[in-house]
C-alpha positions in Angstrom: 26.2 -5.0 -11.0 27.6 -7.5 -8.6 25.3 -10.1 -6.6 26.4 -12.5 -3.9 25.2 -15.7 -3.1 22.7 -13.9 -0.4 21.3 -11.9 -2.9 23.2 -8.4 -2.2 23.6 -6.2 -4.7 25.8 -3.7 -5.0 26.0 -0.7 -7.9 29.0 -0.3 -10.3 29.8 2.8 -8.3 30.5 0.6 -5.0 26.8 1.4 -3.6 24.6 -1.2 -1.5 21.7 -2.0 -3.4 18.9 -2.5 -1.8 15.1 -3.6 -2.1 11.9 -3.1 -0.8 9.3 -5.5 -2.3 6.2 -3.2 -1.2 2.7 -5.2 -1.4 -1.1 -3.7 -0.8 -3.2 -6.1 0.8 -5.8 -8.0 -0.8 -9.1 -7.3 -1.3 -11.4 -6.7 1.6 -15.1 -5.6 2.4 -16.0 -2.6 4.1 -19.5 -3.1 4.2 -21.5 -5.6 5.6 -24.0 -7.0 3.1 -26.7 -4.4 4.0 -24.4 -1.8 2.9 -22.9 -0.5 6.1 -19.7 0.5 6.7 -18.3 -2.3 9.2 -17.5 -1.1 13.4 -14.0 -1.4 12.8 -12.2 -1.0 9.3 -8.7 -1.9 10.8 -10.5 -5.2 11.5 -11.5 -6.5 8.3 -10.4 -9.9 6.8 -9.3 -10.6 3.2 -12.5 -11.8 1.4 -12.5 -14.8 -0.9 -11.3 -12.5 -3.7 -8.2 -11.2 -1.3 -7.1 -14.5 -0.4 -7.6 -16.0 -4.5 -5.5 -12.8 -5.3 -2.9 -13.4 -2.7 -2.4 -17.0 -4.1 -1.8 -15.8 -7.4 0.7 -13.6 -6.1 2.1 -16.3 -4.3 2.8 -18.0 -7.3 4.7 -15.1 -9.2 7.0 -14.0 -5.9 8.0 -18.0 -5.2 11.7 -17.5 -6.4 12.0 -14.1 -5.6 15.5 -14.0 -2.1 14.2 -12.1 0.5 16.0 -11.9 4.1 13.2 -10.0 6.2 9.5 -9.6 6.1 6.9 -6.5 7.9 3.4 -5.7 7.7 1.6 -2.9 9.0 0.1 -5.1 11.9 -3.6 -5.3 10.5 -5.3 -8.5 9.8 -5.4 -7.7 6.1 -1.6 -7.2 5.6 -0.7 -9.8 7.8 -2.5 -12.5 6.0 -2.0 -11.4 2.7 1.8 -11.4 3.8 1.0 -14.9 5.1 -0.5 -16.0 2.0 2.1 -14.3 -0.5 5.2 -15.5 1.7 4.1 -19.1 1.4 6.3 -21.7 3.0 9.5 -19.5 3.8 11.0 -19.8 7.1 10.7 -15.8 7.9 9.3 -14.4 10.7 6.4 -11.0 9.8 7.5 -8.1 12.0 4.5 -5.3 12.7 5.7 -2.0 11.6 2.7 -0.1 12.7 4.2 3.3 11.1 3.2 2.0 8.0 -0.7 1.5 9.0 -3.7 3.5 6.8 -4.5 7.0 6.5 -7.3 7.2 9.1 -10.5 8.3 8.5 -12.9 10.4 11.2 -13.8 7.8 13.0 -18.0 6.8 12.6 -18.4 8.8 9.3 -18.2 7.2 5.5 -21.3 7.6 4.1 -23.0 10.6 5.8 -22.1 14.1 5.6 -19.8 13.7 2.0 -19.6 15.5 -0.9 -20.1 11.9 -3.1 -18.0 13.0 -5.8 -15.2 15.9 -4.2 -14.6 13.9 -0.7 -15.3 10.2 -1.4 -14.8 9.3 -5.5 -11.7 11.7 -5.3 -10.9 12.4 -2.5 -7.1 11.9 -3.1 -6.7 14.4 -6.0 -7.5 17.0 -3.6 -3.8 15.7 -1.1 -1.9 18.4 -2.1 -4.3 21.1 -0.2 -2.9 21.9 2.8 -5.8 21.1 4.6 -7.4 18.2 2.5 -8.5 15.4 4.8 -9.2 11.7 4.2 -13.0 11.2 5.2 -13.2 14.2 7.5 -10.1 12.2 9.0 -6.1 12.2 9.3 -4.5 15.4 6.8 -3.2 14.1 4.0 0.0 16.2 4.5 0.5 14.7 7.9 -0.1 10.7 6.5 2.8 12.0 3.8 5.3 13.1 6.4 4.2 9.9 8.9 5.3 7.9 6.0 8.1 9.6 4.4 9.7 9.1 8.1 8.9 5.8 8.4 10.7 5.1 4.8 13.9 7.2 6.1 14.1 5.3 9.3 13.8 1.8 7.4 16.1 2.4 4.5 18.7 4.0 7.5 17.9 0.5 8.6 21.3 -1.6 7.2 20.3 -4.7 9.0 17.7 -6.0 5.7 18.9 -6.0 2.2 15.5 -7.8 0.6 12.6 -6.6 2.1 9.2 -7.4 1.6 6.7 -4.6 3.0 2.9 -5.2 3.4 0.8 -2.2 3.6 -1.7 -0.4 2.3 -2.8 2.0 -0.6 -2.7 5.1 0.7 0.5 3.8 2.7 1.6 2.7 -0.4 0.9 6.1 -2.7 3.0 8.0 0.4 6.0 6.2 0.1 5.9 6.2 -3.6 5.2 9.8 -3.5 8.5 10.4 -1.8 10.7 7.7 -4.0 9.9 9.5 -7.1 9.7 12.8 -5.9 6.1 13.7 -7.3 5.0 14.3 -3.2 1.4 14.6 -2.5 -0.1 14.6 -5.8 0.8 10.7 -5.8 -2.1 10.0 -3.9 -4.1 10.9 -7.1 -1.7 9.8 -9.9 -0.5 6.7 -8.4 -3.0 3.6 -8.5 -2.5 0.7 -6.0 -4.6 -2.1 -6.8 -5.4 -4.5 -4.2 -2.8 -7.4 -3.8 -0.4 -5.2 -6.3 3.4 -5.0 -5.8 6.1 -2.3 -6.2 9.5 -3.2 -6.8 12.3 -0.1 -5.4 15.7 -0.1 -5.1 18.0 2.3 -3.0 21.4 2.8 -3.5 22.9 3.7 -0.4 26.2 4.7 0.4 28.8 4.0 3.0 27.8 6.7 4.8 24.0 5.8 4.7 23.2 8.6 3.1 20.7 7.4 -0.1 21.8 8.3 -3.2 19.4 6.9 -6.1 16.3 5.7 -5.7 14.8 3.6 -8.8 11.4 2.1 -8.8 11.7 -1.0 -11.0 8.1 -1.9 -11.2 4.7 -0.5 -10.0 1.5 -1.5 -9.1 2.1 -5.0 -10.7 -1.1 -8.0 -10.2 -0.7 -11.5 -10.6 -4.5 -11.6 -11.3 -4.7 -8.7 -14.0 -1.3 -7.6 -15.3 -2.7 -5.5 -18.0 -5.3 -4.0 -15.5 -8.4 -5.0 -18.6 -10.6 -5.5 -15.4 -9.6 -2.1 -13.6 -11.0 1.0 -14.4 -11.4 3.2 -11.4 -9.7 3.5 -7.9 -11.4 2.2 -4.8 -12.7 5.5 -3.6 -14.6 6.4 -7.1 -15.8 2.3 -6.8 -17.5 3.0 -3.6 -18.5 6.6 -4.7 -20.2 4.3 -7.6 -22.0 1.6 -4.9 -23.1 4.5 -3.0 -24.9 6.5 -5.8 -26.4 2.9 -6.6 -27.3 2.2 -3.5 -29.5 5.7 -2.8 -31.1 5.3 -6.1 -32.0 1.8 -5.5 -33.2 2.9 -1.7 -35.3 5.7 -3.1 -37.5 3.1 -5.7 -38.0 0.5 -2.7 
């Protein structure tokens, strides 16, 4: 392995290596504090907890070369890129390819199977059919993203990337880097403020040959993921059970 003073790598067999440093935003609420789903999801800020977990992330990524920066263009990934990126002199490019799987717009809480379409909903992305939230197909969010990773690896102007996106976003293109496809959605956890580490090997000819993830859904704020045991769709599935019950008594 050979790396210049820029940070390029390049494999024993003469390859360009090269890295995407792929980041979910920070946490976030959905729901105001009577429990509603907010007007406009896209919209939401990083909470208190986004922008603590951003800062601890901050703190492991300091030293780490980087020679180009993108977000998905939504508040959240833009300032958790803000946050994470620090002082460095790099200007955050809006990719919006890379934006969320896209729920039917005005429906989260009503009209759902609790358990099948909210808690896990994303075991059920390799049906044909299967749609987030009554929303975008799963299979069409795949192939929206497994272009938009084609066209940015075929991209030979980066060589250290860092990519803020999103957790479905994110279980896409890790879907297509390892090959496991839809069923990622499912087996693939992206905690909030969590980063991937990939590597492609590309070839003179630009066409990719290896792909290598070097690290996955890594936290600053709980490496060893003692304080995680669910994803955020069974979480909410959780709130919302709680919620009825505690609607019901009152």
């Amino acid at each position: 392995m050979k790396i210049d003073e820029g940070g390029r790598r390049t494999a024993l067999d003469g390859a360009s290596r090269r890295r995407i440093y792929l980041f979910r935003h920070g946490s976030v609420d959905y729901l105001d504090k009577d429990g509603n789903v907010v007007p406009d999801t896209d919209l939401v800020d990083l909470n208190e907890q986004g922008l603590t977990q951003a800062s601890a992330m901050q703190r492991l990524f300091a030293d780490v070369h980087i020679d180009r920066a993108a977000c998905s263009g939504f508040p959240r990934t833009r300032q958790t890129a803000l946050a994470v990126l620090g002082e460095r002199d790099i200007q955050i490019e809006i990719l919006s390819e890379f934006e969320e799987i896209r729920q039917q717009q005005g429906q989260v809480a009503g009209g759902y199977d609790i358990v099948a379409d909210i808690a896990f909903s994303h075991w059920r992305a390799p049906d044909p059919e299967a749609r987030f939230l009554g929303g975008e197909r799963y299979c069409d969010f795949y192939s929206r993203i497994e272009t938009a990773m084609e066209n940015l690896v075929s991209d030979n102007s980066w060589h250290n990337l860092a990519l803020f996106a999103h957790g479905g976003t994110n279980a896409a293109a890790l879907g297509w880097i390892t090959g496991i496809g839809l069923p990622a959605f499912g087996m693939l956890d992206q905690a909030t403020c969590c980063l991937n580490v990939i590597d492609f090997d590309v070839a003179d000819s630009g066409e990719i040959v290896r792909k290598t993830v070097r690290a996955m859904n890594v936290t600053a704020y709980d490496p060893a993921k003692g304080m995680r045991h669910s994803g955020d769709m069974e979480t909410l599935a959780h709130w919302m059970i709680e919620r009825q019950v505690a609607l019901k008594v009152s």
